[in-house]
Coordinates of C-alpha atoms in Angstrom, one line a residue:
M1 CA -122.3 6.1 127.9
I2 CA -120.4 8.6 130.0
N3 CA -120.5 6.2 132.9
E4 CA -119.1 3.4 130.7
R5 CA -116.2 5.7 129.6
R6 CA -115.5 6.6 133.2
N7 CA -115.4 2.9 134.2
V8 CA -113.1 2.1 131.2
L9 CA -110.8 5.1 132.2
K10 CA -110.8 4.0 135.9
K11 CA -109.9 0.4 134.8
L12 CA -107.2 1.8 132.5
F13 CA -105.8 4.1 135.2
A14 CA -105.8 1.2 137.7
S15 CA -104.0 -1.0 135.3
V16 CA -101.3 1.6 134.6
A17 CA -101.0 2.4 138.3
G18 CA -100.7 -1.3 139.0
I19 CA -98.0 -1.8 136.4
A20 CA -96.1 1.3 137.5
G21 CA -96.4 0.2 141.1
L22 CA -95.1 -3.3 140.3
N23 CA -92.3 -1.8 138.2
A24 CA -91.3 0.4 141.1
V25 CA -91.3 -2.6 143.5
A26 CA -89.3 -4.7 141.0
K27 CA -86.8 -1.9 140.5
A28 CA -86.4 -1.4 144.3
A29 CA -86.0 -5.2 144.8
G30 CA -83.6 -5.3 141.9
T31 CA -81.5 -2.6 143.4
V32 CA -81.3 -4.3 146.8
T33 CA -80.6 -7.7 145.1
R34 CA -77.8 -6.3 143.0
S35 CA -76.0 -4.7 145.9
N36 CA -76.3 -7.8 148.0
T37 CA -75.1 -10.2 145.2
E38 CA -72.1 -8.3 143.9
K39 CA -69.3 -10.8 143.3
I40 CA -66.0 -9.8 144.9
V41 CA -62.9 -11.8 144.0
N42 CA -59.4 -11.9 145.4
G43 CA -56.2 -13.7 144.5
V44 CA -56.9 -14.2 140.8
V45 CA -54.5 -16.8 139.4
Y46 CA -53.6 -16.4 135.7
D47 CA -52.7 -18.9 133.0
Q48 CA -51.0 -17.3 130.0
E49 CA -52.4 -13.9 131.0
I50 CA -55.9 -15.2 131.1
P51 CA -57.8 -15.3 134.5
L52 CA -58.0 -19.0 135.5
F53 CA -59.6 -18.9 139.0
S54 CA -59.8 -16.8 142.2
S55 CA -58.5 -18.0 145.5
V56 CA -61.4 -16.2 147.4
T57 CA -64.8 -15.1 146.1
K58 CA -67.4 -13.3 148.2
H59 CA -71.0 -13.4 147.0
N60 CA -74.4 -12.8 148.6
G61 CA -73.1 -13.2 152.2
L62 CA -71.0 -16.3 151.4
V63 CA -67.2 -16.7 151.2
F64 CA -65.8 -19.4 148.8
L65 CA -62.2 -20.5 149.2
A66 CA -60.4 -22.3 146.5
G67 CA -58.5 -25.5 147.2
I68 CA -55.6 -25.2 149.7
G69 CA -52.8 -27.7 149.6
A70 CA -49.5 -28.2 151.5
H71 CA -46.6 -28.4 149.1
F72 CA -43.7 -29.5 151.3
E73 CA -42.2 -32.7 152.6
G74 CA -44.2 -34.1 155.5
D75 CA -46.9 -36.6 156.5
I76 CA -50.6 -36.3 156.3
K77 CA -50.9 -34.8 159.8
A78 CA -48.4 -32.1 159.0
H79 CA -50.2 -31.4 155.6
T80 CA -53.6 -31.3 157.2
D81 CA -52.5 -29.0 160.0
H82 CA -50.9 -26.6 157.5
V83 CA -54.0 -26.6 155.2
L84 CA -56.4 -25.9 158.1
K85 CA -54.2 -23.1 159.5
E86 CA -54.0 -21.5 156.0
M87 CA -57.8 -21.9 155.6
E88 CA -58.3 -20.1 159.0
A89 CA -56.0 -17.3 157.9
Q90 CA -57.8 -16.8 154.6
L91 CA -61.2 -16.9 156.2
K92 CA -60.1 -14.2 158.8
K93 CA -58.8 -12.1 155.9
A94 CA -62.1 -12.5 154.2
G95 CA -64.0 -11.3 157.3
T96 CA -65.3 -14.7 158.6
S97 CA -64.0 -17.6 160.7
M98 CA -63.8 -21.4 161.0
D99 CA -66.9 -21.6 163.1
K100 CA -68.9 -20.0 160.2
V101 CA -67.8 -22.7 157.7
L102 CA -70.8 -24.4 156.1
K103 CA -69.1 -26.9 153.8
V104 CA -65.7 -28.4 153.4
S105 CA -64.4 -30.6 150.6
V106 CA -61.4 -32.8 151.4
F107 CA -59.3 -34.3 148.7
L108 CA -56.9 -37.0 149.8
H109 CA -53.9 -38.3 147.8
D110 CA -54.5 -41.7 149.5
L111 CA -57.6 -42.9 151.2
N112 CA -55.5 -44.7 153.7
D113 CA -54.7 -41.3 155.2
Y114 CA -58.4 -40.8 156.2
K115 CA -58.0 -41.7 159.8
A116 CA -54.9 -39.6 160.4
M117 CA -56.4 -36.6 158.6
N118 CA -59.5 -36.8 160.8
E119 CA -57.3 -36.8 163.9
V120 CA -56.1 -33.3 162.9
F121 CA -59.4 -32.1 161.4
R122 CA -61.4 -33.0 164.5
G123 CA -62.5 -29.9 166.5
R124 CA -61.1 -27.3 164.2
F125 CA -64.5 -25.8 163.3
G126 CA -66.1 -25.4 166.7
A127 CA -69.0 -27.2 168.3
N128 CA -71.1 -27.3 165.1
P129 CA -68.9 -28.7 162.4
P130 CA -69.6 -28.1 158.7
V131 CA -71.0 -30.5 156.2
R132 CA -68.0 -32.4 154.7
T133 CA -67.2 -34.5 151.7
T134 CA -64.0 -36.5 151.6
V135 CA -62.7 -38.3 148.6
A136 CA -59.5 -39.9 147.4
V137 CA -58.5 -38.3 144.1
Y138 CA -57.6 -40.6 141.2
G139 CA -54.1 -39.7 140.2
G140 CA -53.5 -37.8 143.5
V141 CA -53.8 -34.2 144.6
P142 CA -52.0 -31.8 142.3
G143 CA -48.4 -30.9 143.4
D144 CA -46.8 -32.6 146.3
S145 CA -49.7 -32.2 148.8
L146 CA -51.2 -35.2 150.5
V147 CA -54.4 -33.3 151.1
E148 CA -56.3 -30.4 149.6
M149 CA -59.4 -28.6 151.0
D150 CA -61.8 -26.0 149.9
C151 CA -64.7 -24.5 151.8
I152 CA -67.8 -22.3 151.8
A153 CA -68.4 -20.1 154.8
A154 CA -71.0 -17.5 155.9
Q155 CA -69.7 -14.0 156.3

C-alpha cells in the first residue's frame, strides 16, 4: 500500500513538474516571439482623424512598404524611375535595401506601358531580383501616377 502511494505521488510529481516545465518553456518561447514580432509602423495616414494605413510597417524581420506613386507630369519611364528611387530611399530609412526586397507589386495605369516600365525596372534590385506581380489597374492608378509599386523586404 505504501509503495502504491509512493508510485502515485511520483507520477503526480512528474506530471506537475512536466506541466511546470512545459509552461516555463512556453513562457520563454512566448517572450522571445513577442519581442521578435512587435509591429512597428511609420508614416500613418489619417482619414477624418482615423488611422487609415501606414506607409511603412516592420514586423518579424520584414519591412512592408505601402504603394508609392509618381504624381507629376511625365511618361512611364520618368514615373517608374521616381517610384524606384523613392522606394530605395524608404527602404534605407527602414534599415534595409533594394537587394533585400523579396516581393514587388507593380500597378500600371495602362498595360501598354509594361515594356517601358521594365526598361527602367531592370537591374534595380541587384543580381537576385525579387518576385514580382504586375497588373494593369481597372480605372487606373489613384492620382496622376502612371505606375504604383509596393514591396516586402527583409531587414
